[in-house]
XYZ file of C-alpha atoms in Angstrom:
565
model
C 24.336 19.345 20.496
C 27.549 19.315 18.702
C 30.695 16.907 19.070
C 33.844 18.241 19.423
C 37.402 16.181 19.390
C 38.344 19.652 21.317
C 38.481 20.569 25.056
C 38.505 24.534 23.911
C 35.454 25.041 21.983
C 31.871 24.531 24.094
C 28.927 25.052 21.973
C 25.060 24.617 23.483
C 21.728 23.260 22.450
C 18.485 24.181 24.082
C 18.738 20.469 25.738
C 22.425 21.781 27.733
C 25.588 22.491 27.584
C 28.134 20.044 27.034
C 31.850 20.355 26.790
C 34.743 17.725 26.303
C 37.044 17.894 28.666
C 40.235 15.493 29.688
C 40.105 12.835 32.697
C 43.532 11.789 34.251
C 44.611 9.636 31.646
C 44.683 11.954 29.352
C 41.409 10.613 26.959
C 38.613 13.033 26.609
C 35.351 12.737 28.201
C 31.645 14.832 28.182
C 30.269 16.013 31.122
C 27.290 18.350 31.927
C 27.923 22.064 32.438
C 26.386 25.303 33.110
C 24.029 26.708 30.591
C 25.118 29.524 28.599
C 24.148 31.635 25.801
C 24.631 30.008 22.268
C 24.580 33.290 20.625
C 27.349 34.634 22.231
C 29.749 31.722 21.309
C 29.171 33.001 17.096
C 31.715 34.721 15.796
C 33.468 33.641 12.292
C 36.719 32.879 14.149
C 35.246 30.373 15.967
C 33.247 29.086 13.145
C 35.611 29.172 10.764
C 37.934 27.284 12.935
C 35.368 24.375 13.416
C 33.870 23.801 10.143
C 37.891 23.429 8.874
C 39.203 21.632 11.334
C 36.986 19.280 12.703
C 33.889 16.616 12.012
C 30.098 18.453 13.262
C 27.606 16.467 13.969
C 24.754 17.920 14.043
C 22.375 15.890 16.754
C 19.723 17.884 18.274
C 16.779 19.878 16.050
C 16.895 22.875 18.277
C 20.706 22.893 17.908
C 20.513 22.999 13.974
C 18.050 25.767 14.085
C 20.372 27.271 16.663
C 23.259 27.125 13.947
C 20.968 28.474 11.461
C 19.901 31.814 13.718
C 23.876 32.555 14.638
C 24.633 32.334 10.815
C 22.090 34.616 10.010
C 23.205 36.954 12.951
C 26.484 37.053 11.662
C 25.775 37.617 8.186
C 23.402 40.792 9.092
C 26.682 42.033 10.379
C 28.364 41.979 7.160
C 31.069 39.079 7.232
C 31.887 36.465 5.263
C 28.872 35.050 3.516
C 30.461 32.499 1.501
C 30.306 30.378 5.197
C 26.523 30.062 5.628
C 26.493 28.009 2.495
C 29.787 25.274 4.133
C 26.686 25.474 7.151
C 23.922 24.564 4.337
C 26.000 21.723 2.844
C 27.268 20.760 6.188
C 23.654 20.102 7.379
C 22.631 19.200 4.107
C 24.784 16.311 4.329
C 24.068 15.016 8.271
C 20.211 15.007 7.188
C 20.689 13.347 3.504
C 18.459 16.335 2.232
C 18.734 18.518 -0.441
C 20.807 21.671 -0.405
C 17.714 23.593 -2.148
C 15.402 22.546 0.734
C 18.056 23.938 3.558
C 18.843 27.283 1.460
C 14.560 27.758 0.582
C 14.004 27.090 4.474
C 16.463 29.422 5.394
C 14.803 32.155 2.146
C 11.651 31.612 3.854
C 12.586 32.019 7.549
C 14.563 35.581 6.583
C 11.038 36.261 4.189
C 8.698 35.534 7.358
C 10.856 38.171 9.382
C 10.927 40.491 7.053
C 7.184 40.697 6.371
C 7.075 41.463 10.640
C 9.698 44.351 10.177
C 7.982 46.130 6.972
C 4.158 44.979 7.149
C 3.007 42.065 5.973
C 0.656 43.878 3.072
C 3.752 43.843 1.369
C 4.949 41.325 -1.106
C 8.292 40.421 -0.030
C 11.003 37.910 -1.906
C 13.892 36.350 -0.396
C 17.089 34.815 -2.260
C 20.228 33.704 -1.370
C 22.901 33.436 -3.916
C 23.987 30.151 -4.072
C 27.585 31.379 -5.364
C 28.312 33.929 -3.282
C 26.103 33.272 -0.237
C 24.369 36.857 -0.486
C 20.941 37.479 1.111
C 18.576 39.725 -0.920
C 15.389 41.191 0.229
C 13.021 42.845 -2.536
C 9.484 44.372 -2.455
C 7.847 43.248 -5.268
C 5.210 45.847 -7.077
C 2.967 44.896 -10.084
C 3.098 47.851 -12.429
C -0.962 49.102 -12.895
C -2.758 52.518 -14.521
C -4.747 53.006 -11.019
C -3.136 51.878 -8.034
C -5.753 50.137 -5.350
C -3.055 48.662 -3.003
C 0.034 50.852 -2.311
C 1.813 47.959 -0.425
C 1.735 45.630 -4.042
C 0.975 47.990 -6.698
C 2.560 51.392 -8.406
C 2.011 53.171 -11.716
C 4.245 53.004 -14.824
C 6.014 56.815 -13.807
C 6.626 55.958 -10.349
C 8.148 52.254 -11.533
C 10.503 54.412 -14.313
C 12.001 56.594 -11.221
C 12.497 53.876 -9.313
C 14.293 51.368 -12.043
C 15.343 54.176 -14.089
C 18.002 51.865 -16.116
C 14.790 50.628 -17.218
C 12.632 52.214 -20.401
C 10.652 49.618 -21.256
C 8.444 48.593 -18.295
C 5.009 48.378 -19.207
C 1.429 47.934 -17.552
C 1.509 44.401 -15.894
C 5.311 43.401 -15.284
C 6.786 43.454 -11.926
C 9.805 45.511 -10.660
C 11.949 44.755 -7.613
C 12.704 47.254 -4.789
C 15.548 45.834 -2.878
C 15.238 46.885 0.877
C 18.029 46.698 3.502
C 18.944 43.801 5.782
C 17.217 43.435 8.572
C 18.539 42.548 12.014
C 16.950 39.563 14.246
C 15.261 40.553 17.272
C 14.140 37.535 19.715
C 10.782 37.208 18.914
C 11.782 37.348 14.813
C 14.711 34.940 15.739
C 12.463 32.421 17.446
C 9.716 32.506 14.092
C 12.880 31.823 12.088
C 13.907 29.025 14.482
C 10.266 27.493 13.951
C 10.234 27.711 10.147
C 13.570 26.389 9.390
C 12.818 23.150 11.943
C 9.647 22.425 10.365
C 10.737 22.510 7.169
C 13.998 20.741 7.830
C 11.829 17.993 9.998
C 8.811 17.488 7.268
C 12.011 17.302 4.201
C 13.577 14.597 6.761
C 10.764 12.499 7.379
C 9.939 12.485 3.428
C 13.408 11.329 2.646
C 13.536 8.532 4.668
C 9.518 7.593 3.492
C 11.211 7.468 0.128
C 13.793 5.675 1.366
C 12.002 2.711 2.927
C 8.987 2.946 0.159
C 11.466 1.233 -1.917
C 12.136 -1.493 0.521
C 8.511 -2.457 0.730
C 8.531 -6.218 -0.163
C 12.244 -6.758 1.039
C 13.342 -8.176 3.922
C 14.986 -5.884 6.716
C 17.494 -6.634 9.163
C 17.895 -4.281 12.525
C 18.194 -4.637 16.102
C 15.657 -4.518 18.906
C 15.593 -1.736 20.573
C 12.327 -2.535 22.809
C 9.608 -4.434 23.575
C 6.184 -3.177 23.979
C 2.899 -4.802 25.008
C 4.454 -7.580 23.355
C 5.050 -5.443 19.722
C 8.345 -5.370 19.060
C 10.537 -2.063 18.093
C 13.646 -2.779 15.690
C 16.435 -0.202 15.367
C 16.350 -0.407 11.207
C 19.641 2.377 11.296
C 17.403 5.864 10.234
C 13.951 4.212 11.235
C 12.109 2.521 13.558
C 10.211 -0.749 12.220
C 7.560 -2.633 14.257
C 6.591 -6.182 14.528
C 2.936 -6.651 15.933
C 2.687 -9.176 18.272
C 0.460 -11.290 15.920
C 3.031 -10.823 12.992
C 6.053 -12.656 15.400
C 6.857 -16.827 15.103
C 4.647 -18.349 18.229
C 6.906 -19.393 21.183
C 9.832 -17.386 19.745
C 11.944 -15.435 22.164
C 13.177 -12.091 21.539
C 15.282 -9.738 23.974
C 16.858 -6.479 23.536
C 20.035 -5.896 21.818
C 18.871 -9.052 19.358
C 19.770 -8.856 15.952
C 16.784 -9.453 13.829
C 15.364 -10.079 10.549
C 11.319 -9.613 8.935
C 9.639 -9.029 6.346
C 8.725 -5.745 5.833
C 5.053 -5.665 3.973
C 4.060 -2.490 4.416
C 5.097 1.323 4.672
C 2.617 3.791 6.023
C 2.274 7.840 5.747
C 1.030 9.346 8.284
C 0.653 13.084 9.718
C 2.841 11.996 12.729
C 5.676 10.775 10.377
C 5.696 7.030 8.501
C 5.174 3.395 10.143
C 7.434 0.851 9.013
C 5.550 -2.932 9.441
C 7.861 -5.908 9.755
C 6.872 -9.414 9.707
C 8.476 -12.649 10.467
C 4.993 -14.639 10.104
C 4.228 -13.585 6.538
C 4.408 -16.411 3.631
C 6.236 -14.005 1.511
C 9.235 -13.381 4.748
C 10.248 -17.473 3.305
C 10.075 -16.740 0.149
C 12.473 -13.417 0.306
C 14.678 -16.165 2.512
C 15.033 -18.417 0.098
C 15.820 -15.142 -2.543
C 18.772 -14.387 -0.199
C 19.721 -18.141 0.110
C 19.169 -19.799 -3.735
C 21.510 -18.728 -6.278
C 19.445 -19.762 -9.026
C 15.806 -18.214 -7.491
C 17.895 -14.679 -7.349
C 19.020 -15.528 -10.634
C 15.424 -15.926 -11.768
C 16.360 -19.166 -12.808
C 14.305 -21.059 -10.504
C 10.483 -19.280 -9.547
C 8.359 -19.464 -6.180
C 4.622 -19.888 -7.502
C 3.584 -20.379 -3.850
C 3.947 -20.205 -0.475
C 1.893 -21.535 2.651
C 2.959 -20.957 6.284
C 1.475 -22.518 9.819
C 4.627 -19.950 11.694
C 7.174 -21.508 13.930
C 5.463 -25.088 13.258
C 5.531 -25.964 9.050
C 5.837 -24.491 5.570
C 5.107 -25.606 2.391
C 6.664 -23.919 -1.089
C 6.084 -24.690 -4.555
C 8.923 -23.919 -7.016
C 9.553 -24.377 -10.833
C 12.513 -24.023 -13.199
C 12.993 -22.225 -15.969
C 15.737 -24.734 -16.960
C 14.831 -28.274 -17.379
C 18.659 -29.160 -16.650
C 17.806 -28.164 -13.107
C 15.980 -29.695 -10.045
C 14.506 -26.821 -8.229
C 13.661 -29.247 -5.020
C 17.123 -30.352 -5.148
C 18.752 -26.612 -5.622
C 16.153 -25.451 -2.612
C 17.750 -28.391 -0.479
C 21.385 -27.563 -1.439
C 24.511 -29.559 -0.709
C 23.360 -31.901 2.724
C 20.428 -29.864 2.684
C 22.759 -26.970 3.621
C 20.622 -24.068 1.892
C 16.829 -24.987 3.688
C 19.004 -25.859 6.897
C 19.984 -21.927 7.301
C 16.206 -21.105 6.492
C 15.283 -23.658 8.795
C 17.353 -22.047 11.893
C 15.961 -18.580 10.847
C 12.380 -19.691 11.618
C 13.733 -21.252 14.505
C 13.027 -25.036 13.380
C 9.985 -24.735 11.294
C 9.458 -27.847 9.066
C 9.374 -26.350 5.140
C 8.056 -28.825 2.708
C 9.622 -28.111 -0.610
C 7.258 -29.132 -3.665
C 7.752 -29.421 -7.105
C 5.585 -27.148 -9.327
C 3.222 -28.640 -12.199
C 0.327 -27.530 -14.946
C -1.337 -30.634 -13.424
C -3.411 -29.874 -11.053
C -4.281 -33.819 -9.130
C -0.677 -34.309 -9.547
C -0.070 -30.754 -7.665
C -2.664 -31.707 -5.258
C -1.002 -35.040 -4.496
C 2.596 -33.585 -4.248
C 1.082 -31.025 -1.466
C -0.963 -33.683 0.603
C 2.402 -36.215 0.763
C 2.879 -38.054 2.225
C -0.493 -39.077 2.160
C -1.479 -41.592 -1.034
C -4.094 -40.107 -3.075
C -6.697 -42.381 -4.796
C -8.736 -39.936 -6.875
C -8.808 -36.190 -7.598
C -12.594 -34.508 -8.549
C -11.577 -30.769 -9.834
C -14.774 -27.787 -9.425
C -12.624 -25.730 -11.411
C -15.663 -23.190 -11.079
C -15.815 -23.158 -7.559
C -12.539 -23.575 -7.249
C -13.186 -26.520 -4.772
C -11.325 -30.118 -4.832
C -13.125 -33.286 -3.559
C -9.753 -35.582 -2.640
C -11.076 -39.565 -1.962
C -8.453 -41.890 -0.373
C -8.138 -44.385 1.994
C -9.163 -44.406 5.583
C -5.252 -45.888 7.020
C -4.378 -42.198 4.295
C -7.258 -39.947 5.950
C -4.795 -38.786 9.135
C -2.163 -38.563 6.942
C -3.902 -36.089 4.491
C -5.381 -33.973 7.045
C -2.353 -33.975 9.501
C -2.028 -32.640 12.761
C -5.107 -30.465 13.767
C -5.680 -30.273 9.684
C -2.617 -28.348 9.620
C -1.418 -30.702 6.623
C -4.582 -30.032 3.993
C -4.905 -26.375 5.245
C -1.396 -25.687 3.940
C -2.096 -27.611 0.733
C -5.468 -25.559 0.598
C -3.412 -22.603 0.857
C -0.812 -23.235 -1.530
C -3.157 -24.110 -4.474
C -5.900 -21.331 -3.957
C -8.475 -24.416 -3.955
C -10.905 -25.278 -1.433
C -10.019 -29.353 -0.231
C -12.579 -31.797 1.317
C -10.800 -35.153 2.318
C -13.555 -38.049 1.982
C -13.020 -41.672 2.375
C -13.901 -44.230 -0.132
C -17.116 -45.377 2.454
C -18.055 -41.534 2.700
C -17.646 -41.019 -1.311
C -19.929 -43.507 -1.843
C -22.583 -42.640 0.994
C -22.590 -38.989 -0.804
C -22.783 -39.827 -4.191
C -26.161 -42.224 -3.393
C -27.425 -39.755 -1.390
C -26.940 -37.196 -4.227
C -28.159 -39.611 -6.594
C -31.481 -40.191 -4.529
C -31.973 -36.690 -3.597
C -32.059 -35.767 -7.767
C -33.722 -39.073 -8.832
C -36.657 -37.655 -6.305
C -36.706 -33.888 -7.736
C -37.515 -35.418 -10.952
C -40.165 -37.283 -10.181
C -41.655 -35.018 -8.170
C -41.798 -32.308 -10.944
C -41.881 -34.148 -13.753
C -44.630 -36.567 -12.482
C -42.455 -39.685 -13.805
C -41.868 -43.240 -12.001
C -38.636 -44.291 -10.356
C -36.945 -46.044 -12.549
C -37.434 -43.272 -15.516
C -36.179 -41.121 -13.108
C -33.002 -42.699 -11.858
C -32.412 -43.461 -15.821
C -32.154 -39.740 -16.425
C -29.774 -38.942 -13.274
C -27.970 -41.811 -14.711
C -27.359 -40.246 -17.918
C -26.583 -36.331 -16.263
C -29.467 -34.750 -16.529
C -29.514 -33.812 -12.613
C -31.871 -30.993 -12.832
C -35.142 -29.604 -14.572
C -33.067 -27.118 -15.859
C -30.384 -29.387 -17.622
C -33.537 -31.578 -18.860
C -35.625 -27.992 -20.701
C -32.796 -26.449 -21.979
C -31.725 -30.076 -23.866
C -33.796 -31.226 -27.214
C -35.584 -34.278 -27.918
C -32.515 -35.996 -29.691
C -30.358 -35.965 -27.342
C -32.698 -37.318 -24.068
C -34.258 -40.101 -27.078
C -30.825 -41.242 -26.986
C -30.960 -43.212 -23.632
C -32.376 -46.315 -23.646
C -36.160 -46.544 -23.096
C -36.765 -43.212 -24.084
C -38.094 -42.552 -27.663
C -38.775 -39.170 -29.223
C -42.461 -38.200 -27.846
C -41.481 -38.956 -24.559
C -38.127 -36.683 -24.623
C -40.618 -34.160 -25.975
C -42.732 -34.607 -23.142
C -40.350 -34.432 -20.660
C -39.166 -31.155 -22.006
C -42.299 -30.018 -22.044
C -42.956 -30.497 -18.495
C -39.818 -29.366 -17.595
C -40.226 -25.795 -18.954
C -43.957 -25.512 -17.539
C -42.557 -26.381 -14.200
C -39.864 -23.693 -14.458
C -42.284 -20.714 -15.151
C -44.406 -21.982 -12.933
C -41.908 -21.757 -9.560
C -40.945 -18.398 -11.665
C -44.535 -17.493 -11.465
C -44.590 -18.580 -7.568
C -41.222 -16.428 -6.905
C -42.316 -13.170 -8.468
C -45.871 -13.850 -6.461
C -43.566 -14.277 -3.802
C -41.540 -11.515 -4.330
C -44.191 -8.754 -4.711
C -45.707 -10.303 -1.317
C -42.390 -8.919 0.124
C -41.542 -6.101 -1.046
C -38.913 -6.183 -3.042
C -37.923 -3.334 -5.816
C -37.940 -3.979 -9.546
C -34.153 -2.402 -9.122
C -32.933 -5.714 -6.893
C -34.805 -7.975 -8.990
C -33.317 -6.858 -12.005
C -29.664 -6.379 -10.829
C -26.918 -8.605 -12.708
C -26.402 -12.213 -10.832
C -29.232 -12.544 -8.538
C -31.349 -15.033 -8.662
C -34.737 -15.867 -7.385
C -33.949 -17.743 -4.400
C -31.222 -15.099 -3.029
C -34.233 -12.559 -3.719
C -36.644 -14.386 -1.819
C -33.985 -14.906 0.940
C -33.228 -11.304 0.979
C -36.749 -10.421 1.080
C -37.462 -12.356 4.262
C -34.483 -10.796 5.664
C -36.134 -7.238 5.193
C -33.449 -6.562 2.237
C -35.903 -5.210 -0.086
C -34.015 -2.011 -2.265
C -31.176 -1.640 -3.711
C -29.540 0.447 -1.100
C -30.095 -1.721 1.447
C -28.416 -4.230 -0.492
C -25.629 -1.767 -1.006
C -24.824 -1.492 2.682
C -25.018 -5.066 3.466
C -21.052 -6.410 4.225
C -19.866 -9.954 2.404
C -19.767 -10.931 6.109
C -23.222 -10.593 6.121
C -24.325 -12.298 2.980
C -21.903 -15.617 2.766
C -21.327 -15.666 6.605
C -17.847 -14.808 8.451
C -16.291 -15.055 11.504
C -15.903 -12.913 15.083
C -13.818 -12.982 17.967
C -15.820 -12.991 21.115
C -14.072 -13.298 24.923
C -10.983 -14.718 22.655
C -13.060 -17.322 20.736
C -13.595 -17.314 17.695
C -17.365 -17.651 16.867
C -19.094 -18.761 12.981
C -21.576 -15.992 11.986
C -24.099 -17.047 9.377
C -25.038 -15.305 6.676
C -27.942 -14.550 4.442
């Protein structure tokens, strides 16, 4: 459909005709009329007259390939080419595509109908002068000793008669014979339709990919245009974004017509066209609010290490400043708190917890737990695990409401946090102490007290105790240099002897020198795997990390623990 500011000039679309006619008071309004022929409204008066003197836009698809097909009509009659290339930069414009891609659609439309009108064996090439607007149709011949093909090939004396300007063509080059215009029938005007659509479409839908590729990461504002099965569709302008239902703030209430903002996080190609994903749950959707809100963060002045979000209930956000002159809590905060309070009404009153960033990790760990009071900090740097002891009146306080508190903190330092008491620190560390203390004398066939000694001092395995030397164990107290020797000795007869029991164990099962041998097993995972019917290499291969360290599933809307191998 095109608009008109004019009551005089109708034009069609294949969706109606509409025309803009005055109401009594004189303003101009668009009602519904009879269908008519859009073919018969192109002439280069009328065209002329509306490309100079008033704004097209171009709305419908079928209406641009409409415009395309009456300019090409026209210009088989002879007129005025110079005015299909105003059309090209005219629709070039509307769809913020290139000029090339409109004038190549257009080349390839007039090439498809003229391989229908003169075979298509033949080689055909289409140009348009981008100057002058003028449509030329060759037949392109390779010049060959024997021709095999008459509708592509032709030998060196037929080639001279043809381009006779030309003397020296030679085996292998290519002349041109130019062959009249051709004139659109309906079935060649509705291929061309097709092809310049398509192409015009597919360079559309790329442009505005590109377009919002770039915006990946950046946070989007649009209005909602609908709600479906509780996803909501956001009018981003050219696009259409969507926020899942799981991505939206819990107990947040959108309608139609709302303005919104998210977080867009990811832009996807597909055959269909691209999917634009917006979030307003995402960690990241804070931190690009506090980008638009903090001078000094856009500035790079102040940096967001982390973020942790429980959506539409608390936050927490670790900064640090480049600047020691500055307080990045207090610059987060602003004047009365004016800069998080904006934030704040954003998320629709979720609680953000600003923290101050440090290389020390318990004082980190402290910060992120307040306003709980920490006693002592035990770091697994390895297994990135934290063992956090405090008092019992601290123990809600740490963990917070429904462990909401330590989850967040859990979150925002990549470590895994267990909150003990001072009663349950102790009750684990004697029943670690007893559990080690027993291994020992078990395998090493020594009394209690020899035993405990030796936890005492660190050595909390076999292992620890074979790979050490006799100076260093005759250093405790009570232990003199034959017996550290002994106790190493023992110690390294009792590890090939369970590695004696294990490969006894393992051949009893099954298992393939390949799995044995692979990098980072050891022999209890083998022996677990070969009780679990594991026994080759490729079956290890299609095994999920679900199904070796355990996961969990969603069944009737609860959420169940599955145990791994």
């Amino acid at each position: 459909m095109l608009k008109l500011n004019n009551p005089i000039y109708e034009i069609t679309s294949a969706y109606g005709h509409f025309g803009r006619k005055p109401t009594n008071k004189g303003e101009f309004s668009w009602e519904k009329t009879d269908k008519i022929d859009l073919f018969k409204l192109w002439s280069w008066k009328n065209l002329n007259f509306l490309l100079k003197n008033y704004k097209v836009w171009i709305i419908s698809k079928w209406a641009l390939a409409h415009f395309f097909l009456g300019a090409i009509k026209m210009l088989n009659r002879g007129l005025d080419k110079l005015e299909l290339l105003r059309i090209v930069e005219a629709v070039a414009n509307e769809k913020s595509i290139d000029k090339e891609l409109v004038i190549g659609s257009m080349e390839s439309a007039i090439q498809k109908a003229a391989l229908t009108k003169f075979g298509n064996d033949n080689n055909i090439e289409v140009s348009i002068d981008r100057e002058t607007g003028d449509i030329k149709i060759q037949k392109v011949l390779e010049i060959v000793d024997k021709v095999e093909d008459s509708s592509r090939e032709i030998t060196l004396i037929q080639a001279k008669k043809i381009n006779q300007n030309t003397d020296n063509l030679k085996v292998g080059e290519k002349i041109y014979e130019e062959l009249p215009q051709i004139d659109f029938g309906r079935i060649a005007a509705q291929s061309a339709k097709q092809v310049i659509s398509s192409r015009v479409k597919e360079a559309e839908k790329n442009r505005q990919y590109q377009d919002f590729i770039d915006k990946q990461g950046q946070i989007l504002s649009g209005i909602i245009k609908r709600l479906e099965y509780g996803n909501v569709i956001v009018d981003l302008g050219k696009a259409e974004g969507v926020i899942k239902k799981d991505e939206l703030i819990p107990r947040e209430i959108l309608k139609t017509g709302d303005r919104v903002k998210a977080y867009c996080y990811e832009v996807k190609k597909e055959i269909k066209g691209h999917q634009i994903f917006l979030s307003r749950a995402h960690p990241q959707f804070l931190a690009r609010l506090f980008f638009q809100e903090v001078p000094e963060i856009y500035e790079g002045t102040i940096e967001i290490k982390s973020v942790a979000r429980d959506p539409g209930s608390r936050a927490k956000i670790c900064v640090h400043s480049q600047d020691s002159s500055i307080d990045p809590v207090g610059a987060c905060v602003g004047m009365r708190g004016s800069r998080v309070q904006t934030i704040v009404n954003e998320l629709h009153g979720e609680k953000i917890d600003i923290i101050k960033w440090t290389e020390d990790l318990p004082t980190l760990i402290s910060e992120s737990l307040s306003p709980a009071e920490i006693q002592r900090v035990l770091i697994d740097q390895e297994n990135k695990r934290i063992d956090i002891i405090l008092t019992e009146e601290n123990l809600s306080k740490a963990i917070g409401r429904r462990g909401q508190n330590v989850r967040l903190a859990s979150k925002l330092t990549n470590y895994e946090i267990d909150i003990l008491t001072d009663k349950e620190d102790s009750e684990r560390r004697q029943a670690e102490f007893k559990e080690r203390t027993e291994s020992l004398i078990k395998n090493l066939e020594v009394d209690e007290t020899l035993g405990q000694l030796l936890v005492s001092e660190g050595f909390n395995s076999i292992e620890e105790i074979a790979q050490s030397d006799s100076e260093n164990i005759s250093k405790i107290d009570a232990i003199d240099n034959e017996t550290a020797k002994e106790l190493i000795k023992r110690s390294k007869e009792t590890l090939v002897k369970e590695r004696e029991a294990v490969a006894l164990k393992l051949k009893e099962l099954g298992v393939e020198d390949k799995l044995i041998n692979l990098k980072g097993m050891t022999q209890g995972m083998l022996v677990i795997l070969g009780q679990k019917n594991i026994k080759k290499l490729t079956d290890f291969a299609d095994l999920s990390s679900d199904e070796l360290i355990g996961g969990f599933d969603e069944v009737k809307g609860r959420k169940i623990r599955i145990e791994g191998y």
